[in-house]
Amino acid sequence: MGNGTSEAVGSGGTGGPQARQGAAPQASAGDLLHLVRSGRATTRGALRQATGLSRATVGQRLDRLFRAGWLREGAGGPVASPLGGRPPARLEFDAAHAVVLAADLDTRHARTALLTLTGTVLAEHGLPLRVDEGPEKVLDRLGAAFGELVRAGGRGPAAVCGIGLAVPGPVDSGTGRVVQPPIMPGWDGYDITGRLGRAFTDHTGAAAPVPVLVDNDANLMAYGEQRTHHPDCSAFVLVKVSTGIGAGVVVDGGVYRGVDGGAGDIGHIRVPGGARELCKCGSYGCLAAVASGRAVAARLGAAGVRAASGRDVRELLAAGHPEAVGLAREAGRQVGEVLATVVTLLNPGVLMIAGDLAGTPFLTGVRELLYQRALPRSTARLEVVTSRLGERAGLVGAGALVVEHLYAPERAEARLAALGV
């Protein structure tokens, strides 16, 4: 189903029928698909009304989508006329015609999944994987995991339309490459999309590569959570606190990445009282150096408690370890002080805490400082919550990123042409 190339996050259009440029724009088959998928027009009559196209032209456009297997006709809706009659057939996106592979890469482990086009997980697998082993080895192992998932899910590699990858570092959306990642040594500027595409074909026997899209893990976690559980929230912020600290921002349904993918990198904001703590980025006093899972684990280790990572801290918190609870609450207070500025700047409706430290002690600390320091106006309608998708958030977000990219109007039109329909 792919077009045989690997692609960066930022390519492809996402607009509807009015996004076309020219003297007399006309809605394409891709535009009609967008209207159906968004729920704005789900019958032939509604599509004619929304686009101004004739009955015959709408029929021709829809025929291409039916032949590609992307649309189907479902049961008719209610009859509006008091005279009765046959209800119009409802058009539906056929999510069964393809699947998506996704991976969420952390510093010491990874999760991989096979998902439907609507985000349902068909098969998933977790594996120990150290990001500091370098991109060649890590991406090859992800390709092998993808091969296992395709076989476990009972779908051949030809059914895979794309791959989404979440990474713990800033990503240039124009190229899909990480840019100066503090906790990913050897990955700066590396061709992730090309290497992962080759690993997919090597380990699945696929006849051709598929599009590969890469984004920051916090961005994709935010995207997955917002789309799944907070679709009506127009300004959504997720803060991931694990080995490092990062934030994902979703505004009006789209991820806000900044100029070159650096938006949300709050772990490298310098905080009061942290001047003696050396961060992985080489600076002193960064938030991640004093309040991340790694920082809490280091303090526990210095106190004689066995902890080497954020995951170890999470296990201690689950067991109610008193020193871990106290340190997690203090870390929450330090993060809450930074988030007071974030909330004042962005005025989100939902602030979600996710990652290894996302539990009651940390959340309590965040709330203590956040509500002390932020203006009441900024927090009056704010919900401060924890993750609902848990470890699947990045996978769901990565899958959604692929689907929205591949089925956006202009990209869908190009893919239909490549399919010969």
Short mmCIF file of C-alpha atoms in Angstrom, two decimals:
data_model
loop_
_atom_site.label_atom_id
_atom_site.label_comp_id
_atom_site.label_asym_id
_atom_site.label_seq_id
_atom_site.Cartn_x
_atom_site.Cartn_y
_atom_site.Cartn_z
CA MET A 1 0.00 0.00 0.00
CA GLY A 2 2.99 2.31 0.36
CA ASN A 3 4.55 4.38 -2.36
CA GLY A 4 7.90 2.68 -1.99
CA THR A 5 9.70 5.55 -0.25
CA SER A 6 10.57 6.55 3.27
CA GLU A 7 9.24 9.94 4.30
CA ALA A 8 9.70 12.57 6.98
CA VAL A 9 6.92 13.71 9.28
CA GLY A 10 6.27 17.03 7.65
CA SER A 11 5.60 15.97 4.06
CA GLY A 12 2.12 15.67 2.59
CA GLY A 13 -0.94 17.92 2.71
CA THR A 14 -3.63 17.77 5.37
CA GLY A 15 -6.14 20.29 4.12
CA GLY A 16 -9.66 19.68 2.81
CA PRO A 17 -11.27 20.71 -0.48
CA GLN A 18 -10.60 24.39 0.08
CA ALA A 19 -6.85 23.81 0.47
CA ARG A 20 -6.34 23.59 -3.28
CA GLN A 21 -4.69 26.55 -4.99
CA GLY A 22 -5.88 27.80 -8.38
CA ALA A 23 -8.62 29.64 -10.15
CA ALA A 24 -11.22 26.86 -9.98
CA PRO A 25 -10.33 24.30 -7.33
CA GLN A 26 -12.21 21.01 -7.44
CA ALA A 27 -12.44 18.42 -4.74
CA SER A 28 -10.39 15.32 -5.52
CA ALA A 29 -11.01 11.75 -4.44
CA GLY A 30 -8.59 12.44 -1.59
CA ASP A 31 -10.71 15.40 -0.51
CA LEU A 32 -13.84 13.26 -0.50
CA LEU A 33 -12.04 10.65 1.60
CA HIS A 34 -11.06 13.38 4.06
CA LEU A 35 -14.68 14.52 4.36
CA VAL A 36 -15.86 10.97 5.04
CA ARG A 37 -13.10 10.18 7.55
CA SER A 38 -13.70 13.42 9.46
CA GLY A 39 -17.45 12.76 9.60
CA ARG A 40 -18.27 16.04 7.86
CA ALA A 41 -19.98 14.31 4.91
CA THR A 42 -20.86 10.60 4.98
CA THR A 43 -23.41 10.21 2.17
CA ARG A 44 -23.23 10.90 -1.54
CA GLY A 45 -25.70 13.75 -1.17
CA ALA A 46 -23.72 15.31 1.66
CA LEU A 47 -20.53 15.09 -0.41
CA ARG A 48 -22.23 16.86 -3.33
CA GLN A 49 -23.44 19.57 -1.01
CA ALA A 50 -20.05 20.01 0.65
CA THR A 51 -18.03 20.12 -2.58
CA GLY A 52 -20.39 21.46 -5.22
CA LEU A 53 -19.51 18.53 -7.49
CA SER A 54 -22.08 16.90 -9.76
CA ARG A 55 -23.62 13.53 -9.02
CA ALA A 56 -21.58 11.91 -11.78
CA THR A 57 -18.28 13.42 -10.62
CA VAL A 58 -18.86 12.38 -7.02
CA GLY A 59 -19.66 8.88 -8.27
CA GLN A 60 -16.43 8.75 -10.28
CA ARG A 61 -14.34 9.95 -7.32
CA LEU A 62 -15.97 7.44 -4.98
CA ASP A 63 -15.47 4.61 -7.45
CA ARG A 64 -11.70 5.13 -7.23
CA LEU A 65 -11.86 4.92 -3.43
CA PHE A 66 -14.00 1.78 -3.56
CA ARG A 67 -11.61 0.09 -6.00
CA ALA A 68 -8.67 0.92 -3.73
CA GLY A 69 -10.55 -0.68 -0.84
CA TRP A 70 -10.44 2.49 1.22
CA LEU A 71 -14.18 3.15 1.39
CA ARG A 72 -17.22 0.94 1.85
CA GLU A 73 -20.96 1.49 2.08
CA GLY A 74 -22.51 0.78 5.44
CA ALA A 75 -26.10 0.75 6.63
CA GLY A 76 -28.26 3.73 5.75
CA GLY A 77 -28.95 6.49 8.24
CA PRO A 78 -32.33 7.68 9.52
CA VAL A 79 -34.87 8.89 6.97
CA ALA A 80 -35.35 12.65 7.22
CA SER A 81 -38.46 12.91 5.05
CA PRO A 82 -41.89 12.32 6.64
CA LEU A 83 -42.82 10.48 3.43
CA GLY A 84 -40.32 7.78 4.29
CA GLY A 85 -38.34 6.04 1.58
CA ARG A 86 -35.03 4.26 1.42
CA PRO A 87 -32.36 5.90 3.64
CA PRO A 88 -29.15 6.99 1.87
CA ALA A 89 -26.24 4.56 2.20
CA ARG A 90 -23.65 5.72 4.68
CA LEU A 91 -20.06 5.89 3.49
CA GLU A 92 -17.37 4.55 5.85
CA PHE A 93 -13.59 4.42 5.86
CA ASP A 94 -12.67 0.74 5.56
CA ALA A 95 -10.02 0.38 8.24
CA ALA A 96 -9.51 -3.32 7.49
CA HIS A 97 -7.72 -2.85 4.17
CA ALA A 98 -4.28 -2.22 5.71
CA VAL A 99 -2.33 -2.19 8.98
CA VAL A 100 0.37 0.00 10.53
CA LEU A 101 3.55 -0.91 12.40
CA ALA A 102 4.69 1.31 15.28
CA ALA A 103 7.61 1.41 17.68
CA ASP A 104 8.26 3.49 20.79
CA LEU A 105 11.97 3.64 21.54
CA ASP A 106 13.19 4.55 25.03
CA THR A 107 16.71 4.63 26.41
CA ARG A 108 16.72 1.06 27.75
CA HIS A 109 13.78 -0.66 26.11
CA ALA A 110 11.36 -0.49 23.19
CA ARG A 111 7.76 -1.40 22.48
CA THR A 112 6.51 -2.44 19.07
CA ALA A 113 2.96 -2.99 17.83
CA LEU A 114 0.84 -3.91 14.84
CA LEU A 115 -2.22 -1.65 14.72
CA THR A 116 -5.36 -1.22 12.67
CA LEU A 117 -5.88 2.06 10.83
CA THR A 118 -8.17 3.16 13.67
CA GLY A 119 -5.55 2.54 16.37
CA THR A 120 -6.59 -0.85 17.73
CA VAL A 121 -3.56 -2.90 18.78
CA LEU A 122 -3.57 -6.30 17.05
CA ALA A 123 -0.25 -7.53 18.46
CA GLU A 124 2.51 -5.96 20.54
CA HIS A 125 5.89 -6.83 21.93
CA GLY A 126 8.30 -5.28 24.43
CA LEU A 127 12.02 -5.86 24.24
CA PRO A 128 15.15 -4.72 26.10
CA LEU A 129 17.02 -2.38 23.82
CA ARG A 130 19.59 0.24 24.69
CA VAL A 131 19.45 3.34 22.54
CA ASP A 132 23.14 3.99 23.17
CA GLU A 133 23.99 0.86 21.17
CA GLY A 134 23.58 3.07 18.10
CA PRO A 135 21.11 3.30 15.24
CA GLU A 136 22.41 0.44 13.08
CA LYS A 137 21.92 -2.23 15.72
CA VAL A 138 18.78 -0.76 17.27
CA LEU A 139 16.91 -0.25 14.00
CA ASP A 140 17.82 -3.71 12.76
CA ARG A 141 16.39 -5.21 15.94
CA LEU A 142 13.22 -3.17 15.50
CA GLY A 143 12.95 -4.58 11.97
CA ALA A 144 13.23 -8.10 13.38
CA ALA A 145 10.53 -7.31 15.95
CA PHE A 146 8.32 -6.01 13.13
CA GLY A 147 8.75 -9.30 11.29
CA GLU A 148 7.59 -11.20 14.37
CA LEU A 149 4.57 -8.92 14.76
CA VAL A 150 3.47 -9.29 11.14
CA ARG A 151 3.58 -13.07 11.52
CA ALA A 152 1.84 -12.99 14.91
CA GLY A 153 -0.90 -10.73 13.56
CA GLY A 154 -1.65 -13.06 10.66
CA ARG A 155 -1.10 -10.33 8.07
CA GLY A 156 1.43 -10.43 5.27
CA PRO A 157 3.97 -7.63 4.83
CA ALA A 158 2.01 -6.35 1.80
CA ALA A 159 -0.78 -5.30 4.21
CA VAL A 160 1.53 -2.86 6.02
CA CYS A 161 0.99 0.66 4.67
CA GLY A 162 3.51 2.47 6.87
CA ILE A 163 5.70 2.55 9.97
CA GLY A 164 5.69 5.11 12.78
CA LEU A 165 8.59 5.52 15.21
CA ALA A 166 8.73 7.49 18.46
CA VAL A 167 12.22 8.45 19.65
CA PRO A 168 13.46 10.15 22.87
CA GLY A 169 14.97 13.18 21.17
CA PRO A 170 14.13 16.23 19.05
CA VAL A 171 13.21 15.41 15.44
CA ASP A 172 13.43 17.69 12.41
CA SER A 173 9.99 17.20 10.86
CA GLY A 174 11.32 18.04 7.40
CA THR A 175 13.84 15.19 7.32
CA GLY A 176 12.76 12.72 10.00
CA ARG A 177 16.24 12.88 11.56
CA VAL A 178 17.03 13.56 15.20
CA VAL A 179 18.88 16.79 15.94
CA GLN A 180 21.53 16.88 18.68
CA PRO A 181 19.73 14.39 20.96
CA PRO A 182 21.24 14.51 24.48
CA ILE A 183 20.43 10.89 25.36
CA MET A 184 20.85 9.25 21.91
CA PRO A 185 24.63 9.11 21.25
CA GLY A 186 25.46 8.36 17.62
CA TRP A 187 22.00 9.23 16.29
CA ASP A 188 22.48 12.91 15.38
CA GLY A 189 21.51 13.39 11.73
CA TYR A 190 21.31 9.64 11.08
CA ASP A 191 19.00 8.44 8.26
CA ILE A 192 16.49 6.66 10.50
CA THR A 193 13.73 6.39 7.91
CA GLY A 194 15.95 4.78 5.29
CA ARG A 195 17.58 2.29 7.68
CA LEU A 196 14.31 1.25 9.34
CA GLY A 197 12.67 0.87 5.93
CA ARG A 198 15.46 -1.50 4.87
CA ALA A 199 15.24 -3.42 8.14
CA PHE A 200 11.51 -3.90 7.54
CA THR A 201 12.05 -5.41 4.09
CA ASP A 202 15.01 -7.51 5.28
CA HIS A 203 13.08 -9.11 8.14
CA THR A 204 9.62 -9.44 6.56
CA GLY A 205 10.44 -10.25 2.96
CA ALA A 206 8.34 -7.31 1.80
CA ALA A 207 8.54 -6.67 -1.93
CA ALA A 208 9.03 -2.93 -1.43
CA PRO A 209 9.77 -0.51 1.41
CA VAL A 210 6.94 1.42 3.03
CA PRO A 211 6.83 5.03 4.27
CA VAL A 212 8.53 5.53 7.64
CA LEU A 213 7.62 8.52 9.81
CA VAL A 214 9.60 9.59 12.88
CA ASP A 215 8.71 12.00 15.68
CA ASN A 216 9.61 12.77 19.27
CA ASP A 217 8.13 10.36 21.82
CA ALA A 218 6.38 13.03 23.92
CA ASN A 219 4.84 14.50 20.76
CA LEU A 220 3.41 11.14 19.74
CA MET A 221 2.23 10.30 23.24
CA ALA A 222 0.40 13.63 23.33
CA TYR A 223 -1.07 13.01 19.89
CA GLY A 224 -2.29 9.53 20.83
CA GLU A 225 -3.80 10.61 24.15
CA GLN A 226 -5.46 13.75 22.76
CA ARG A 227 -7.04 11.95 19.80
CA THR A 228 -8.20 8.99 21.87
CA HIS A 229 -9.44 10.56 25.10
CA HIS A 230 -9.53 14.36 24.70
CA PRO A 231 -10.54 15.02 21.06
CA ASP A 232 -12.43 18.20 21.97
CA CYS A 233 -9.47 19.79 23.78
CA SER A 234 -8.02 22.46 21.49
CA ALA A 235 -4.87 23.01 23.58
CA PHE A 236 -3.39 19.85 25.11
CA VAL A 237 -0.02 19.38 26.85
CA LEU A 238 1.55 16.07 27.86
CA VAL A 239 4.71 15.93 29.98
CA LYS A 240 6.68 12.70 29.94
CA VAL A 241 8.90 12.17 32.97
CA SER A 242 11.06 9.07 32.56
CA THR A 243 14.81 8.90 31.94
CA GLY A 244 14.52 12.47 30.69
CA ILE A 245 11.74 15.06 30.66
CA GLY A 246 9.93 16.28 27.56
CA ALA A 247 6.58 17.72 26.58
CA GLY A 248 4.26 17.23 23.63
CA VAL A 249 1.83 19.98 22.61
CA VAL A 250 -1.28 19.43 20.48
CA VAL A 251 -3.04 22.59 19.27
CA ASP A 252 -6.25 22.42 17.23
CA GLY A 253 -5.72 18.72 16.55
CA GLY A 254 -2.14 19.00 15.28
CA VAL A 255 1.23 18.51 16.97
CA TYR A 256 3.09 21.77 17.53
CA ARG A 257 6.76 21.07 16.78
CA GLY A 258 8.34 24.52 16.48
CA VAL A 259 10.73 25.54 13.71
CA ASP A 260 12.89 22.40 13.67
CA GLY A 261 11.29 19.98 16.12
CA GLY A 262 12.60 21.53 19.33
CA ALA A 263 9.25 22.58 20.85
CA GLY A 264 8.46 20.99 24.20
CA ASP A 265 12.04 20.28 25.26
CA ILE A 266 11.35 21.51 28.79
CA GLY A 267 13.84 19.10 30.36
CA HIS A 268 16.62 21.55 29.51
CA ILE A 269 15.11 24.59 31.15
CA ARG A 270 17.42 25.62 33.98
CA VAL A 271 15.85 25.60 37.42
CA PRO A 272 16.73 27.38 40.67
CA GLY A 273 18.85 25.31 43.02
CA GLY A 274 20.10 22.92 40.37
CA ALA A 275 23.35 24.63 39.46
CA ARG A 276 25.53 21.76 40.72
CA GLU A 277 23.71 19.02 38.76
CA LEU A 278 25.31 18.11 35.42
CA CYS A 279 22.84 17.25 32.67
CA LYS A 280 23.37 14.81 29.79
CA CYS A 281 23.28 17.81 27.45
CA GLY A 282 26.48 19.15 29.08
CA SER A 283 24.87 22.05 30.94
CA TYR A 284 24.31 22.40 34.67
CA GLY A 285 20.99 22.86 36.42
CA CYS A 286 18.60 21.51 33.77
CA LEU A 287 15.20 20.29 34.96
CA ALA A 288 16.01 16.78 33.70
CA ALA A 289 19.19 16.74 35.80
CA VAL A 290 17.26 17.36 39.02
CA ALA A 291 13.75 15.92 38.52
CA SER A 292 13.81 13.10 35.94
CA GLY A 293 13.55 9.39 36.65
CA ARG A 294 17.30 9.12 36.20
CA ALA A 295 17.89 11.92 38.73
CA VAL A 296 15.57 10.34 41.31
CA ALA A 297 17.22 6.94 40.75
CA ALA A 298 20.65 8.50 41.34
CA ARG A 299 19.51 10.00 44.64
CA LEU A 300 18.04 6.68 45.74
CA GLY A 301 21.26 4.91 44.77
CA ALA A 302 23.28 7.39 46.82
CA ALA A 303 21.05 6.56 49.79
CA GLY A 304 21.72 2.84 49.39
CA VAL A 305 18.51 1.96 47.57
CA ARG A 306 18.95 -0.18 44.47
CA ALA A 307 17.74 1.93 41.54
CA ALA A 308 19.43 2.58 38.21
CA SER A 309 16.66 3.96 36.02
CA GLY A 310 13.22 5.54 35.92
CA ARG A 311 11.72 2.07 35.55
CA ASP A 312 13.35 1.02 38.82
CA VAL A 313 11.87 4.10 40.49
CA ARG A 314 8.44 3.22 39.10
CA GLU A 315 8.65 -0.21 40.69
CA LEU A 316 9.68 1.29 44.02
CA LEU A 317 6.78 3.74 43.87
CA ALA A 318 4.35 0.92 43.10
CA ALA A 319 5.61 -0.85 46.22
CA GLY A 320 5.15 2.32 48.31
CA HIS A 321 8.85 2.72 49.12
CA PRO A 322 8.87 5.76 51.46
CA GLU A 323 12.10 7.36 50.25
CA ALA A 324 11.10 6.94 46.60
CA VAL A 325 7.70 8.48 47.37
CA GLY A 326 9.29 11.50 49.03
CA LEU A 327 11.79 12.08 46.23
CA ALA A 328 9.09 11.68 43.55
CA ARG A 329 6.95 14.29 45.26
CA GLU A 330 9.88 16.71 45.44
CA ALA A 331 10.65 16.07 41.76
CA GLY A 332 7.01 16.85 41.01
CA ARG A 333 7.34 20.19 42.79
CA GLN A 334 10.38 21.08 40.69
CA VAL A 335 8.57 20.16 37.48
CA GLY A 336 5.45 21.99 38.65
CA GLU A 337 7.43 25.20 38.99
CA VAL A 338 8.44 25.00 35.32
CA LEU A 339 4.95 23.98 34.27
CA ALA A 340 3.51 27.12 35.83
CA THR A 341 5.23 29.05 33.06
CA VAL A 342 4.16 26.53 30.41
CA VAL A 343 0.53 26.74 31.50
CA THR A 344 0.61 30.54 31.61
CA LEU A 345 2.08 30.66 28.10
CA LEU A 346 -0.11 28.02 26.40
CA ASN A 347 -3.32 28.11 28.49
CA PRO A 348 -4.09 24.42 27.87
CA GLY A 349 -7.34 22.71 28.78
CA VAL A 350 -5.58 19.47 29.75
CA LEU A 351 -2.14 18.96 31.30
CA MET A 352 -1.29 15.26 31.33
CA ILE A 353 1.59 13.70 33.27
CA ALA A 354 3.00 10.50 31.79
CA GLY A 355 6.09 8.31 32.08
CA ASP A 356 7.77 6.36 34.85
CA LEU A 357 7.10 8.91 37.60
CA ALA A 358 3.45 9.56 36.65
CA GLY A 359 1.85 8.53 39.91
CA THR A 360 0.16 10.13 42.90
CA PRO A 361 3.31 11.40 44.72
CA PHE A 362 4.72 13.13 41.64
CA LEU A 363 1.33 14.49 40.57
CA THR A 364 0.75 15.86 44.08
CA GLY A 365 4.06 17.73 43.90
CA VAL A 366 3.23 19.14 40.46
CA ARG A 367 -0.13 20.45 41.64
CA GLU A 368 1.35 22.05 44.77
CA LEU A 369 3.73 24.31 42.84
CA LEU A 370 1.65 24.72 39.70
CA TYR A 371 -1.34 26.19 41.50
CA GLN A 372 0.89 28.32 43.72
CA ARG A 373 2.84 29.89 40.87
CA ALA A 374 0.46 30.05 37.89
CA LEU A 375 -2.14 32.77 37.60
CA PRO A 376 -5.64 31.66 38.65
CA ARG A 377 -6.85 32.72 35.22
CA SER A 378 -4.53 30.16 33.60
CA THR A 379 -5.66 27.25 35.78
CA ALA A 380 -9.37 28.00 36.16
CA ARG A 381 -10.37 25.52 33.44
CA LEU A 382 -7.29 23.31 33.53
CA GLU A 383 -7.49 19.55 34.10
CA VAL A 384 -4.31 18.02 35.52
CA VAL A 385 -4.45 14.27 34.86
CA THR A 386 -2.27 11.21 34.31
CA SER A 387 -1.93 9.10 31.18
CA ARG A 388 -4.82 6.84 30.20
CA LEU A 389 -3.12 4.91 27.40
CA GLY A 390 -0.05 4.19 29.53
CA GLU A 391 2.77 2.48 27.65
CA ARG A 392 0.64 2.32 24.51
CA ALA A 393 0.37 6.10 24.14
CA GLY A 394 3.43 6.50 21.92
CA LEU A 395 2.44 3.49 19.81
CA VAL A 396 -1.09 4.79 19.26
CA GLY A 397 0.25 8.24 18.43
CA ALA A 398 2.82 6.83 15.99
CA GLY A 399 0.13 4.81 14.25
CA ALA A 400 -2.16 7.83 14.01
CA LEU A 401 0.68 9.93 12.58
CA VAL A 402 1.14 7.43 9.76
CA VAL A 403 -2.57 7.19 8.98
CA GLU A 404 -3.15 10.94 8.97
CA HIS A 405 -0.14 11.39 6.69
CA LEU A 406 -0.99 8.67 4.20
CA TYR A 407 -4.70 9.49 3.91
CA ALA A 408 -4.42 13.27 3.84
CA PRO A 409 -6.02 14.60 0.60
CA GLU A 410 -2.97 15.27 -1.55
CA ARG A 411 -1.05 12.24 -0.33
CA ALA A 412 -4.10 10.01 -0.82
CA GLU A 413 -4.53 11.31 -4.37
CA ALA A 414 -0.91 10.48 -5.20
CA ARG A 415 -1.25 7.00 -3.72
CA LEU A 416 -4.43 6.33 -5.70
CA ALA A 417 -2.60 7.27 -8.88
CA ALA A 418 0.28 4.97 -7.94
CA LEU A 419 -2.22 2.15 -7.42
CA GLY A 420 -3.63 2.76 -10.89
CA VAL A 421 -7.18 3.51 -9.75
#
